[in-house]
Tab-separated table of C-alpha atoms in Angstrom:
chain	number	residue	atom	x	y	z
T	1	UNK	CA	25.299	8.748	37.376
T	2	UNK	CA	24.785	10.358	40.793
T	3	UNK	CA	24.841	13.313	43.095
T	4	UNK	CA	27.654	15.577	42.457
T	5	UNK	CA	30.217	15.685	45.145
T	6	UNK	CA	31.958	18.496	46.830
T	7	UNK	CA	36.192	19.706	46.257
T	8	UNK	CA	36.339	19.056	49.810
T	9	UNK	CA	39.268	17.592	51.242
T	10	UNK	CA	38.015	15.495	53.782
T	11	UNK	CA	34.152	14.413	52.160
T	12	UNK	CA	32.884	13.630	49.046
T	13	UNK	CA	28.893	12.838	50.255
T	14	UNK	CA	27.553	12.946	53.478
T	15	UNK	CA	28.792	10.179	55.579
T	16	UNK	CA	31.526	9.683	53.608
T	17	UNK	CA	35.116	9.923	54.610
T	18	UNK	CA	38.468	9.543	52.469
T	19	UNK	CA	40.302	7.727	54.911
T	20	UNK	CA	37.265	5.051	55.418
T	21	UNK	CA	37.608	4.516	51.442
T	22	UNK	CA	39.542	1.413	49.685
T	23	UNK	CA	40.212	1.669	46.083
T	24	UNK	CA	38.833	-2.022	44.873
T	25	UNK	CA	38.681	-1.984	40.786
T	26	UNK	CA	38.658	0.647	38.127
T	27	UNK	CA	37.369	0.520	34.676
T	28	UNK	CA	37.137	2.605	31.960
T	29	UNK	CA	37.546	5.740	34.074
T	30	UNK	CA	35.043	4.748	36.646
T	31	UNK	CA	36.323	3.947	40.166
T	32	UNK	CA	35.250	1.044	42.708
T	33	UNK	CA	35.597	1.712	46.813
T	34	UNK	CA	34.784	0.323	49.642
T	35	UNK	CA	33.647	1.947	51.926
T	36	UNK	CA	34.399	0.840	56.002
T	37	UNK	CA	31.838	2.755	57.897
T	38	UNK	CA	27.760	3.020	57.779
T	39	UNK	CA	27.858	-0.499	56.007
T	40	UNK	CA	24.255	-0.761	57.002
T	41	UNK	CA	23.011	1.313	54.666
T	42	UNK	CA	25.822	0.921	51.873
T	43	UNK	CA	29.196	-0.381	51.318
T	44	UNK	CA	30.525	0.520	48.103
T	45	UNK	CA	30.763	3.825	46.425
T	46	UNK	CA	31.291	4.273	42.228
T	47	UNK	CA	32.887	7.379	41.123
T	48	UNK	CA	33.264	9.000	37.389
T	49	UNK	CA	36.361	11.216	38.441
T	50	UNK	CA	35.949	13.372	35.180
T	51	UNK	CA	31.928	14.383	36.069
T	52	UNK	CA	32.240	14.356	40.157
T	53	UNK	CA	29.622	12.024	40.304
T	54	UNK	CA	28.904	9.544	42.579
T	55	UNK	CA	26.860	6.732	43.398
T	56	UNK	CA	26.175	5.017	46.823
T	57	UNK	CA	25.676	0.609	46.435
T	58	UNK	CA	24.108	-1.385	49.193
T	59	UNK	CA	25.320	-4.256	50.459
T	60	UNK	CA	24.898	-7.546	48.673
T	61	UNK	CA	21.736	-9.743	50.077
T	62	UNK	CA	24.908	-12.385	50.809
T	63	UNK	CA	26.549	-9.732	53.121
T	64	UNK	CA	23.333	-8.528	54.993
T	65	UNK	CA	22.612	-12.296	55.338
T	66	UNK	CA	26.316	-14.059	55.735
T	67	UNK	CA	27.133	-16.906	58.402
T	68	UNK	CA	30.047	-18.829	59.202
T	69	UNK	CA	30.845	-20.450	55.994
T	70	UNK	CA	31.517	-17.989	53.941
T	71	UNK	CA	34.948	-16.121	54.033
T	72	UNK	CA	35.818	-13.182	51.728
T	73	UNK	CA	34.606	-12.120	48.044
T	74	UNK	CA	36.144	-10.677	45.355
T	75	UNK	CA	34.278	-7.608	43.041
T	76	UNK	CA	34.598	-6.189	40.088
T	77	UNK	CA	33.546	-2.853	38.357
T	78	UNK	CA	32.106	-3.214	34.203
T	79	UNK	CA	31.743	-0.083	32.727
T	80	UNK	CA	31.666	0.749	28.923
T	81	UNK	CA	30.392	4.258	27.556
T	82	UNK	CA	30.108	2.871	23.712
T	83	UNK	CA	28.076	0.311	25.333
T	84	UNK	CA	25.616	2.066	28.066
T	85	UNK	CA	25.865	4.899	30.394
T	86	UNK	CA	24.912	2.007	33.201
T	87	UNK	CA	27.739	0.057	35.357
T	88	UNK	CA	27.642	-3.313	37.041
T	89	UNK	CA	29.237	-4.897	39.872
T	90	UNK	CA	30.229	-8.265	39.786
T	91	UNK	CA	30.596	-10.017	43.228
T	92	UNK	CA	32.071	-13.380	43.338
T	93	UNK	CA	31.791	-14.957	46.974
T	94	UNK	CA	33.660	-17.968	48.390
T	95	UNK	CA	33.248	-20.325	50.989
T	96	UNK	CA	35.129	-23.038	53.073
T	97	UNK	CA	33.691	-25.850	51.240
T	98	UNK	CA	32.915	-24.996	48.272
T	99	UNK	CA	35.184	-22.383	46.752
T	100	UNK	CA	34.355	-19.990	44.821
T	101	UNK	CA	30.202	-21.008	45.687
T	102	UNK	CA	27.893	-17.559	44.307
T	103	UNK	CA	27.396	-14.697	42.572
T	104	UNK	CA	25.831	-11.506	42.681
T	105	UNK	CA	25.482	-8.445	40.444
T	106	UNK	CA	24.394	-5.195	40.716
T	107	UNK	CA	22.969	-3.046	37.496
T	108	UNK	CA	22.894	0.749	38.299
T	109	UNK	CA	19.940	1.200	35.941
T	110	UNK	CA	17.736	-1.046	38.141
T	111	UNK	CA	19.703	-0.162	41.525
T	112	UNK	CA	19.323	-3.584	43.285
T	113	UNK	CA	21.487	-6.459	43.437
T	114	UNK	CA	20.557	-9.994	41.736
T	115	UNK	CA	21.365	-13.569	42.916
T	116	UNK	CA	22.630	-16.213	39.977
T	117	UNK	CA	22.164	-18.669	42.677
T	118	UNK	CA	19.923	-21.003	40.226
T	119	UNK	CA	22.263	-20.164	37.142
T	120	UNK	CA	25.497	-21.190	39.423
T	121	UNK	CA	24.237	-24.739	41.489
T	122	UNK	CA	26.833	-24.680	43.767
T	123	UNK	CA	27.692	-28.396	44.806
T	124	UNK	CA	26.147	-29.484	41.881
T	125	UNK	CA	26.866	-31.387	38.794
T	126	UNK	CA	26.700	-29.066	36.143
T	127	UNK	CA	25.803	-25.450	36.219
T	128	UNK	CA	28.557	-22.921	35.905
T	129	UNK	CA	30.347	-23.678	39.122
T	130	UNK	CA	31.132	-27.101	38.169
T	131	UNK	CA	33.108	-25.421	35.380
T	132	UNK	CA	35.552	-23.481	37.327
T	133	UNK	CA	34.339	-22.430	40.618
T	134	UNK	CA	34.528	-25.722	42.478
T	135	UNK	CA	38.306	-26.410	42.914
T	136	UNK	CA	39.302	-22.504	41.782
T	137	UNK	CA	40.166	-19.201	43.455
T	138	UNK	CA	39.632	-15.724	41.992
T	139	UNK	CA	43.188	-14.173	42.266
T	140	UNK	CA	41.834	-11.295	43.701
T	141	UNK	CA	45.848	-9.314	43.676
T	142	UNK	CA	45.292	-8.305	40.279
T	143	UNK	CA	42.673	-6.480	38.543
T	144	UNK	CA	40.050	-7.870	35.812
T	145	UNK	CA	39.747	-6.399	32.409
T	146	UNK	CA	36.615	-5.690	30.118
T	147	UNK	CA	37.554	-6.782	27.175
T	148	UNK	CA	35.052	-8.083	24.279
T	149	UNK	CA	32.351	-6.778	26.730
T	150	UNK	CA	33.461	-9.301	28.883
T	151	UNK	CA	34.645	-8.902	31.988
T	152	UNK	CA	38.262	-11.461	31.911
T	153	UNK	CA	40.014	-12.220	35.536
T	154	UNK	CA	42.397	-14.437	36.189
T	155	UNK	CA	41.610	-17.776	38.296
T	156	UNK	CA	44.030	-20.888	39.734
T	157	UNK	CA	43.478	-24.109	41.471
T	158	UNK	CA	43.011	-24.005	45.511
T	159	UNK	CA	45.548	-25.893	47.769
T	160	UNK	CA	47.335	-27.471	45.237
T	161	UNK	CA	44.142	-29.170	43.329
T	162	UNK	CA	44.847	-30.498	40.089
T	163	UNK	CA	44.364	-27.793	37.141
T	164	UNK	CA	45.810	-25.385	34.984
T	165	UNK	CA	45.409	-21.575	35.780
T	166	UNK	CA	43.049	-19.580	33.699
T	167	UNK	CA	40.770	-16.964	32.571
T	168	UNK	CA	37.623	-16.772	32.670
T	169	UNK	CA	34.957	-14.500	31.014
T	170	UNK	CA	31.898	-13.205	32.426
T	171	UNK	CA	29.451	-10.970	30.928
T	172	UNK	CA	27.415	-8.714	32.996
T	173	UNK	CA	24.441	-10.893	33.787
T	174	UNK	CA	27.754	-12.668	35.466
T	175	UNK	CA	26.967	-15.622	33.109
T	176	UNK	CA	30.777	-17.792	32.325
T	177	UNK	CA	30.849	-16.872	28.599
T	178	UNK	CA	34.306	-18.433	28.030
T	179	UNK	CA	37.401	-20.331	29.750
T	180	UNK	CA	40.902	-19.712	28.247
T	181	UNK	CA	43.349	-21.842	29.936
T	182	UNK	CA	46.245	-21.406	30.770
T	183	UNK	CA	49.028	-24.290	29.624
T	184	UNK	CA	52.233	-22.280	29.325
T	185	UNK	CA	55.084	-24.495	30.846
T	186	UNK	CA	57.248	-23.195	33.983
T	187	UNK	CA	55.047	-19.696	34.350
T	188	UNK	CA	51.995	-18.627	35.929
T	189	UNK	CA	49.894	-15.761	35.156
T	190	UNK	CA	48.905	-12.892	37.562
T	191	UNK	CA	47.837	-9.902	35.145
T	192	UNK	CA	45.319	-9.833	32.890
T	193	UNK	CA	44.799	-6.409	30.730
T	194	UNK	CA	43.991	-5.284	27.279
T	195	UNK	CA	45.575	-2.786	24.691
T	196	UNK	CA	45.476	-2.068	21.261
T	197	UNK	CA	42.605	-4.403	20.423
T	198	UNK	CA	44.116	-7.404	21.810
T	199	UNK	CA	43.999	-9.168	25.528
T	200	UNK	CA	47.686	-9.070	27.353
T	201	UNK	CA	48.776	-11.675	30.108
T	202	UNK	CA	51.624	-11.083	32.331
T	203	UNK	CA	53.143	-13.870	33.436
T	204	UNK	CA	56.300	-14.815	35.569
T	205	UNK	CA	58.550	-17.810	35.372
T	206	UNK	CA	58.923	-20.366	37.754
T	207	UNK	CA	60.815	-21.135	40.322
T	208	UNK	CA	63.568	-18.350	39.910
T	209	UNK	CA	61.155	-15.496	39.290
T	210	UNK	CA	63.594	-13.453	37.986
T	211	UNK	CA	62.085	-11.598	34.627
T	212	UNK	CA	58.487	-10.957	33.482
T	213	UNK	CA	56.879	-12.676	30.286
T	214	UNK	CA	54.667	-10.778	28.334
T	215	UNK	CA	51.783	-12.548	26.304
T	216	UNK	CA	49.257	-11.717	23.959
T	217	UNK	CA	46.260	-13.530	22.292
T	218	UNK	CA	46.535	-12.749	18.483
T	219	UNK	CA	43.243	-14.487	17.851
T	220	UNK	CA	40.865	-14.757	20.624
T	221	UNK	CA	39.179	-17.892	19.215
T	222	UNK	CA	42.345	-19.681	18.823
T	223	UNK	CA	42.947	-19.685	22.524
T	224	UNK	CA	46.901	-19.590	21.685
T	225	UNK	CA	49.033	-17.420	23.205
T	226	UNK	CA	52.391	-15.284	21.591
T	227	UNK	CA	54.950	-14.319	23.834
T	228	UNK	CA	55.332	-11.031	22.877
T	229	UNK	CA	58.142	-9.690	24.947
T	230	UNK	CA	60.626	-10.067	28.270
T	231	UNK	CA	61.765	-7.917	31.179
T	232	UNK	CA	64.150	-8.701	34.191
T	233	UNK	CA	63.395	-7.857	37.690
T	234	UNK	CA	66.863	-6.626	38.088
T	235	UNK	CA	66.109	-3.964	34.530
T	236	UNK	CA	62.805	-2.967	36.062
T	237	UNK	CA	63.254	-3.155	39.676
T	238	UNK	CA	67.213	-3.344	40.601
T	239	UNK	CA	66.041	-6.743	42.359
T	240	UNK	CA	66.883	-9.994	40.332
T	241	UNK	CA	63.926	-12.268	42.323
T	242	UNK	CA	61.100	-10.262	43.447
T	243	UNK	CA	57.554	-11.601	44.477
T	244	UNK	CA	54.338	-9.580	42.694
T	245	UNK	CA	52.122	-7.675	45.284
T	246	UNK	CA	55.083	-7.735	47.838
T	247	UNK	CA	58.191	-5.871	46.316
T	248	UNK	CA	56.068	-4.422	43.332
T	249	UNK	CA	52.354	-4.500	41.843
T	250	UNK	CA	51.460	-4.132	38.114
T	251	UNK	CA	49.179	-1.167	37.507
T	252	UNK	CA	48.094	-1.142	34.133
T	253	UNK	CA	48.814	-1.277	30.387
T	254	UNK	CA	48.215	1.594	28.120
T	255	UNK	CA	45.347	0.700	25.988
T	256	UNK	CA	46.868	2.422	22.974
T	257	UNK	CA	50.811	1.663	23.284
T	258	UNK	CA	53.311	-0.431	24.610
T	259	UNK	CA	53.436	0.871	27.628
T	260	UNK	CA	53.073	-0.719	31.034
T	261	UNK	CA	52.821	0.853	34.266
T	262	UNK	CA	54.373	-0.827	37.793
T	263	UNK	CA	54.040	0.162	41.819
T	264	UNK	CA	57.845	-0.568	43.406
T	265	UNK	CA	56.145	-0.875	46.716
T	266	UNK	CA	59.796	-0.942	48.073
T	267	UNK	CA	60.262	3.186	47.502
T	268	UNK	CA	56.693	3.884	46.561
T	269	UNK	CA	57.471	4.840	42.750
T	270	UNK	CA	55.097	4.566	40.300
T	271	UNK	CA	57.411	3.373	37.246
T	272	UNK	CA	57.021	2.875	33.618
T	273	UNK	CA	58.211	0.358	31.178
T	274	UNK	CA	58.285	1.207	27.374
T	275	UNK	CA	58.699	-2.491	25.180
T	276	UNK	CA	60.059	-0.824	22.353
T	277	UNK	CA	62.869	1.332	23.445
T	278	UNK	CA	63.176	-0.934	26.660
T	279	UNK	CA	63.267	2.023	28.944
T	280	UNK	CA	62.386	2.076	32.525
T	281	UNK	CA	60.907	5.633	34.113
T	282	UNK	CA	60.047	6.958	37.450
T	283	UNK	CA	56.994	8.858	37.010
T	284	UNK	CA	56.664	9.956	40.959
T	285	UNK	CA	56.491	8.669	44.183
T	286	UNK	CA	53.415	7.912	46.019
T	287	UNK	CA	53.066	9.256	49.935
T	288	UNK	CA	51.232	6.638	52.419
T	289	UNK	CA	47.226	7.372	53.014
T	290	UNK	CA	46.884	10.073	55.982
T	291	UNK	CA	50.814	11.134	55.699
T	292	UNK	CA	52.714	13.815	53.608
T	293	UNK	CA	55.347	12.058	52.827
């Protein structure tokens, strides 16, 4: 995958600092920064935690190239060992007038990004932005999935344009492969995950926000949804309302069980939730970046 790195505290390759690192997207085991400083030469590191390995990605041609009118992008890591030992990074950029307007992807078997400008036709009829990038945003709070071989992320109309929330599919040429939307009545999704074979949406109701839905697709070509369980805020958190990235984030669900794992970014506990037994579990508490508490 890459050069080895060193049990060093403070580096992990030359010209590479800890504290200049921001944990973007995981994915099967694999790990997605960002990485502040030397952006000239490359902004984003992956690294397989297990092996020590690392590898160093430039900067998009978007990025070395960007003016005025664009604002932010979102990115996402696609890894899959049954698949290939390669990863891809999906980069999704968005602009002022156009939304979410391109698309770039880096392979790490050909080491150089690729522009889907053609395949995309921004502020065009057809083409895949017309489909859901022209009046969407990525909601970039939550992590994307890989599920299918498909990379699934959650998206929802911009400034109140007409629309129902969904997901979207991409595989890794970043092609839209499919659009599930999302028509569940007085809720609005904001995880998407996968475990035991099936794709899991957390949702939470509106406008009390006061307990978290828990969906599943039983078939994925059906496109209909099962509520499959529900938690309060005051059982999980001790908090009857509470707002998702603010009082608490959602980390992941166990690919294997029902199991689902939460940051209470009030006291900095990483929590778990069991569905079955209903149980709620402080696993530890997690100290601020450059601090020991």
């Amino acid at each position: 995958m890459g050069r080895g790195c060193r049990r060093t505290p403070d580096k992990l390759l030359p010209g590479i600092d800890i504290e200049n690192l921001s944990l973007l997207h995981c994915c099967n085991g694999f790990l997605l920064f960002e990485h502040s400083c030397n952006i000239k030469t490359f902004e984003y590191v992956v690294c397989n935690p297990a092996t020590e390995q690392l590898v160093a990605v430039p900067r998009s041609p978007l990025q070395k190239n960007m003016d005025c009118d664009w604002f932010g992008n979102t990115n996402f890591l696609m890894f899959d060992p049954v698949v290939s030992l390669h990863f891809h990074l999906i980069q999704f950029w968005n602009s002022f007038q156009l939304s979410v307007a391109a698309v770039h992807i880096f392979s790490s078997e050909t080491g150089v990004w690729s522009d889907r400008a053609s395949e995309w036709k921004a502020g065009e009829e057809g083409g895949e932005w017309a489909r859901w990038g022209e009046s969407s945003d990525i909601l970039c709070v939550t992590d994307g999935t890989l599920f299918n071989n498909m990379l699934h992320f959650i998206v929802c109309p911009v400034n109140g344009s007409n629309g129902d929330d969904m997901i979207v599919a991409v595989d890794r040429k970043g092609e839209t492969c499919r659009i599930i939307p999302w028509r569940e009545n007085f809720s609005y999704p904001h995880f998407v995950g996968q475990s035991q074979g099936q794709l899991f949406c957390l949702t939470v109701g509106v406008p009390q926000k006061s307990e978290l839905s828990i969906w599943v697709l039983e078939e994925y070509d059906t496109e209909e949804w099962s509520l499959k369980h529900r938690v309060s805020f005051l059982k999980l958190f001790g908090k009857v309302s509470c707002r998702e990235n603010y009082d608490y984030a959602v980390v992941a669900i166990h690919p294997n069980c029902n199991l689902i794992f939460f940051f209470d970014r009030r006291c900095r506990k990483l929590i778990s939730y069991d569905m079955d037994s209903e149980e709620v579990h402080a696993l530890c508490t997690l100290r601020v970046a450059g601090t020991h508490k």
